[in-house]
Amino acid sequence: EAIEHLQNNFHLPPGRSSIFKGKNNSTIIDSSYNSSPLATAKMLDFLATFPSPKIAVLGDMRELGAASELSHQNLYQNALKSADSIISVGPMCSRYFGSKAKKFLYWWQAADYLKENLPQNATILVKGSQNTIFLEEVVKSLLQTRADIKKLCRQSPYWLKLKTNFRISSASSTTQSARASIKASLEL
């Protein structure tokens, strides 16, 4: 009776190993709420139990201090053993992951890539830290059923406004950086 009660009434909070049906008959393992080396390693071990194709969408792990470089390098090595494809999001993953990862700075770039390159019947693990990584937005872009959006983390008006402002400021600074780069090259 206790097991039945748990099965009927226990629900994980959003972004903590939730399972969703995705586009192209994919299965999404949404663990986008936050990340750490041990938790990500365990989720990659879980991903390894699924049939191919297996995709690991991994974002930066924050608040690691001096252990950040080694932790991200170890994460990449673990992902190589567990996934057929690795998609990284964030500056730490871009810096410390190897050449077999498809690297992006921002979630919207990874989401656009996946929408165009998602194989049929894939299992997709999504795991990353929250500050400016926001991988729940990658999950959102891949959901088969739009009604599942309400089951994702950070979907309140506060968070949606914060993410929109971050995206606008990132695009603006990228544009400013590109302009400065072009100007510098013209001055040579």
Short mmCIF file of C-alpha atoms in Angstrom, two decimals:
data_model
loop_
_atom_site.label_atom_id
_atom_site.label_comp_id
_atom_site.label_asym_id
_atom_site.label_seq_id
_atom_site.Cartn_x
_atom_site.Cartn_y
_atom_site.Cartn_z
CA GLU A 1 0.00 0.00 0.00
CA ALA A 2 2.84 2.44 0.81
CA ILE A 3 4.51 1.79 -2.57
CA GLU A 4 1.25 2.38 -4.41
CA HIS A 5 0.73 5.60 -2.45
CA LEU A 6 4.23 6.80 -3.44
CA GLN A 7 3.69 5.87 -7.10
CA ASN A 8 0.44 7.84 -7.18
CA ASN A 9 1.51 10.84 -5.12
CA PHE A 10 5.27 11.38 -5.30
CA HIS A 11 6.49 13.82 -7.94
CA LEU A 12 9.99 15.20 -8.33
CA PRO A 13 10.32 18.98 -8.43
CA PRO A 14 10.75 20.43 -11.94
CA GLY A 15 14.12 19.96 -13.61
CA ARG A 16 15.21 17.10 -11.38
CA SER A 17 15.28 13.98 -13.55
CA SER A 18 11.85 14.49 -15.12
CA ILE A 19 11.13 12.43 -18.23
CA PHE A 20 9.37 13.95 -21.25
CA LYS A 21 8.49 12.89 -24.76
CA GLY A 22 10.30 15.04 -27.28
CA LYS A 23 10.26 15.80 -30.97
CA ASN A 24 11.32 13.06 -33.40
CA ASN A 25 10.10 10.42 -30.94
CA SER A 26 12.87 11.37 -28.51
CA THR A 27 12.96 10.88 -24.75
CA ILE A 28 14.19 13.86 -22.71
CA ILE A 29 15.73 13.39 -19.27
CA ASP A 30 15.36 16.88 -17.83
CA SER A 31 17.85 17.43 -15.04
CA SER A 32 18.31 21.10 -15.90
CA TYR A 33 17.67 22.58 -12.47
CA ASN A 34 21.30 22.52 -11.36
CA SER A 35 24.54 20.58 -11.70
CA SER A 36 27.53 19.26 -9.81
CA PRO A 37 30.29 16.78 -10.73
CA LEU A 38 28.83 13.82 -8.83
CA ALA A 39 25.21 14.39 -9.86
CA THR A 40 26.19 14.81 -13.50
CA ALA A 41 28.36 11.69 -13.45
CA LYS A 42 25.43 9.67 -12.07
CA MET A 43 23.06 11.05 -14.71
CA LEU A 44 25.57 10.19 -17.45
CA ASP A 45 25.76 6.64 -16.05
CA PHE A 46 21.97 6.53 -16.33
CA LEU A 47 22.08 7.83 -19.92
CA ALA A 48 24.54 5.06 -20.81
CA THR A 49 21.84 2.45 -20.07
CA PHE A 50 19.68 3.64 -22.98
CA PRO A 51 19.98 2.48 -26.60
CA SER A 52 21.60 4.78 -29.17
CA PRO A 53 21.35 7.51 -30.19
CA LYS A 54 22.22 9.10 -26.83
CA ILE A 55 22.80 12.84 -26.57
CA ALA A 56 24.27 14.61 -23.54
CA VAL A 57 23.46 18.33 -23.39
CA LEU A 58 25.75 19.56 -20.65
CA GLY A 59 26.09 23.05 -19.25
CA ASP A 60 28.71 24.63 -17.08
CA MET A 61 28.93 23.50 -13.48
CA ARG A 62 29.21 26.61 -11.35
CA GLU A 63 30.66 27.37 -7.93
CA LEU A 64 33.53 24.86 -8.19
CA GLY A 65 36.37 27.34 -7.64
CA ALA A 66 39.84 25.93 -8.30
CA ALA A 67 38.34 22.52 -9.12
CA SER A 68 36.44 23.89 -12.12
CA GLU A 69 38.96 23.06 -14.85
CA LEU A 70 39.56 19.46 -13.75
CA SER A 71 35.87 18.89 -13.00
CA HIS A 72 34.84 19.99 -16.50
CA GLN A 73 37.59 17.92 -18.12
CA ASN A 74 36.46 14.86 -16.13
CA LEU A 75 32.85 15.56 -17.09
CA TYR A 76 33.82 15.55 -20.77
CA GLN A 77 35.70 12.24 -20.41
CA ASN A 78 32.70 10.69 -18.65
CA ALA A 79 30.34 12.01 -21.35
CA LEU A 80 32.50 10.43 -24.06
CA LYS A 81 31.83 7.03 -22.46
CA SER A 82 28.08 7.57 -22.00
CA ALA A 83 26.81 9.50 -25.02
CA ASP A 84 27.01 9.27 -28.79
CA SER A 85 26.87 13.07 -29.09
CA ILE A 86 27.90 15.79 -26.64
CA ILE A 87 26.51 19.31 -26.80
CA SER A 88 28.00 21.79 -24.37
CA VAL A 89 26.63 25.13 -23.22
CA GLY A 90 28.62 27.80 -21.43
CA PRO A 91 32.14 29.22 -21.37
CA MET A 92 33.61 26.60 -19.00
CA CYS A 93 32.42 23.67 -21.11
CA SER A 94 33.58 25.45 -24.25
CA ARG A 95 37.02 25.94 -22.74
CA TYR A 96 37.55 22.55 -21.09
CA PHE A 97 35.65 20.08 -23.30
CA GLY A 98 37.50 18.39 -26.14
CA SER A 99 36.96 18.45 -29.87
CA LYS A 100 34.20 15.81 -29.96
CA ALA A 101 31.75 18.18 -28.27
CA LYS A 102 29.57 20.57 -30.24
CA LYS A 103 30.16 23.77 -28.25
CA PHE A 104 27.81 26.71 -27.68
CA LEU A 105 27.98 29.68 -25.33
CA TYR A 106 24.21 30.08 -24.96
CA TRP A 107 21.16 27.83 -24.60
CA TRP A 108 19.39 29.28 -27.65
CA GLN A 109 22.30 28.30 -29.89
CA ALA A 110 22.20 24.70 -28.62
CA ALA A 111 18.41 24.61 -28.97
CA ASP A 112 18.58 25.83 -32.59
CA TYR A 113 21.25 23.24 -33.38
CA LEU A 114 19.25 20.41 -31.83
CA LYS A 115 16.03 21.40 -33.58
CA GLU A 116 17.85 21.01 -36.91
CA ASN A 117 19.96 17.93 -36.03
CA LEU A 118 17.88 15.80 -33.65
CA PRO A 119 17.94 12.15 -34.75
CA GLN A 120 14.87 9.93 -34.48
CA ASN A 121 14.40 7.99 -31.24
CA ALA A 122 17.19 9.76 -29.35
CA THR A 123 17.52 9.84 -25.58
CA ILE A 124 18.62 13.31 -24.50
CA LEU A 125 20.08 14.08 -21.08
CA VAL A 126 19.96 17.78 -20.22
CA LYS A 127 22.06 18.80 -17.19
CA GLY A 128 23.68 22.10 -16.21
CA SER A 129 23.92 24.83 -13.59
CA GLN A 130 21.30 27.52 -13.43
CA ASN A 131 23.03 30.92 -13.56
CA THR A 132 22.90 32.07 -17.20
CA ILE A 133 22.94 28.47 -18.48
CA PHE A 134 19.14 27.89 -18.31
CA LEU A 135 19.06 24.52 -20.08
CA GLU A 136 15.35 24.17 -19.32
CA GLU A 137 14.94 26.36 -22.39
CA VAL A 138 16.62 23.66 -24.49
CA VAL A 139 14.17 21.16 -23.04
CA LYS A 140 11.30 23.52 -23.84
CA SER A 141 12.36 23.77 -27.49
CA LEU A 142 12.37 19.97 -27.86
CA LEU A 143 9.11 19.07 -26.10
CA GLN A 144 6.58 17.11 -28.12
CA THR A 145 3.71 18.47 -26.04
CA ARG A 146 3.61 22.21 -25.34
CA ALA A 147 1.46 21.57 -22.26
CA ASP A 148 4.57 20.07 -20.60
CA ILE A 149 6.18 23.53 -20.45
CA LYS A 150 4.39 24.12 -17.13
CA LYS A 151 6.32 21.13 -15.72
CA LEU A 152 9.72 22.76 -16.37
CA CYS A 153 11.72 24.73 -13.84
CA ARG A 154 12.05 28.52 -13.96
CA GLN A 155 8.92 29.27 -16.01
CA SER A 156 7.37 31.96 -13.82
CA PRO A 157 7.06 35.50 -15.24
CA TYR A 158 10.05 36.56 -13.11
CA TRP A 159 12.35 33.91 -14.63
CA LEU A 160 11.06 34.37 -18.17
CA LYS A 161 11.75 38.11 -17.95
CA LEU A 162 15.22 37.48 -16.50
CA LYS A 163 16.05 35.04 -19.33
CA THR A 164 14.71 37.40 -21.99
CA ASN A 165 16.79 40.27 -20.61
CA PHE A 166 19.87 38.03 -20.45
CA ARG A 167 19.41 36.98 -24.06
CA ILE A 168 18.98 40.59 -25.20
CA SER A 169 22.05 41.76 -23.28
CA SER A 170 24.11 38.81 -24.57
CA ALA A 171 23.12 39.54 -28.15
CA SER A 172 23.91 43.21 -27.63
CA SER A 173 27.35 42.53 -26.16
CA THR A 174 28.07 39.97 -28.88
CA THR A 175 27.13 42.56 -31.49
CA GLN A 176 29.29 45.18 -29.76
CA SER A 177 32.17 42.71 -29.57
CA ALA A 178 31.77 41.82 -33.25
CA ARG A 179 31.73 45.52 -34.16
CA ALA A 180 34.87 46.16 -32.10
CA SER A 181 36.59 43.18 -33.73
CA ILE A 182 35.70 44.40 -37.22
CA LYS A 183 36.81 47.93 -36.36
CA ALA A 184 40.12 46.64 -34.99
CA SER A 185 40.74 44.56 -38.09
CA LEU A 186 40.05 47.58 -40.29
CA GLU A 187 42.54 49.68 -38.34
CA LEU A 188 45.41 47.22 -39.01
#
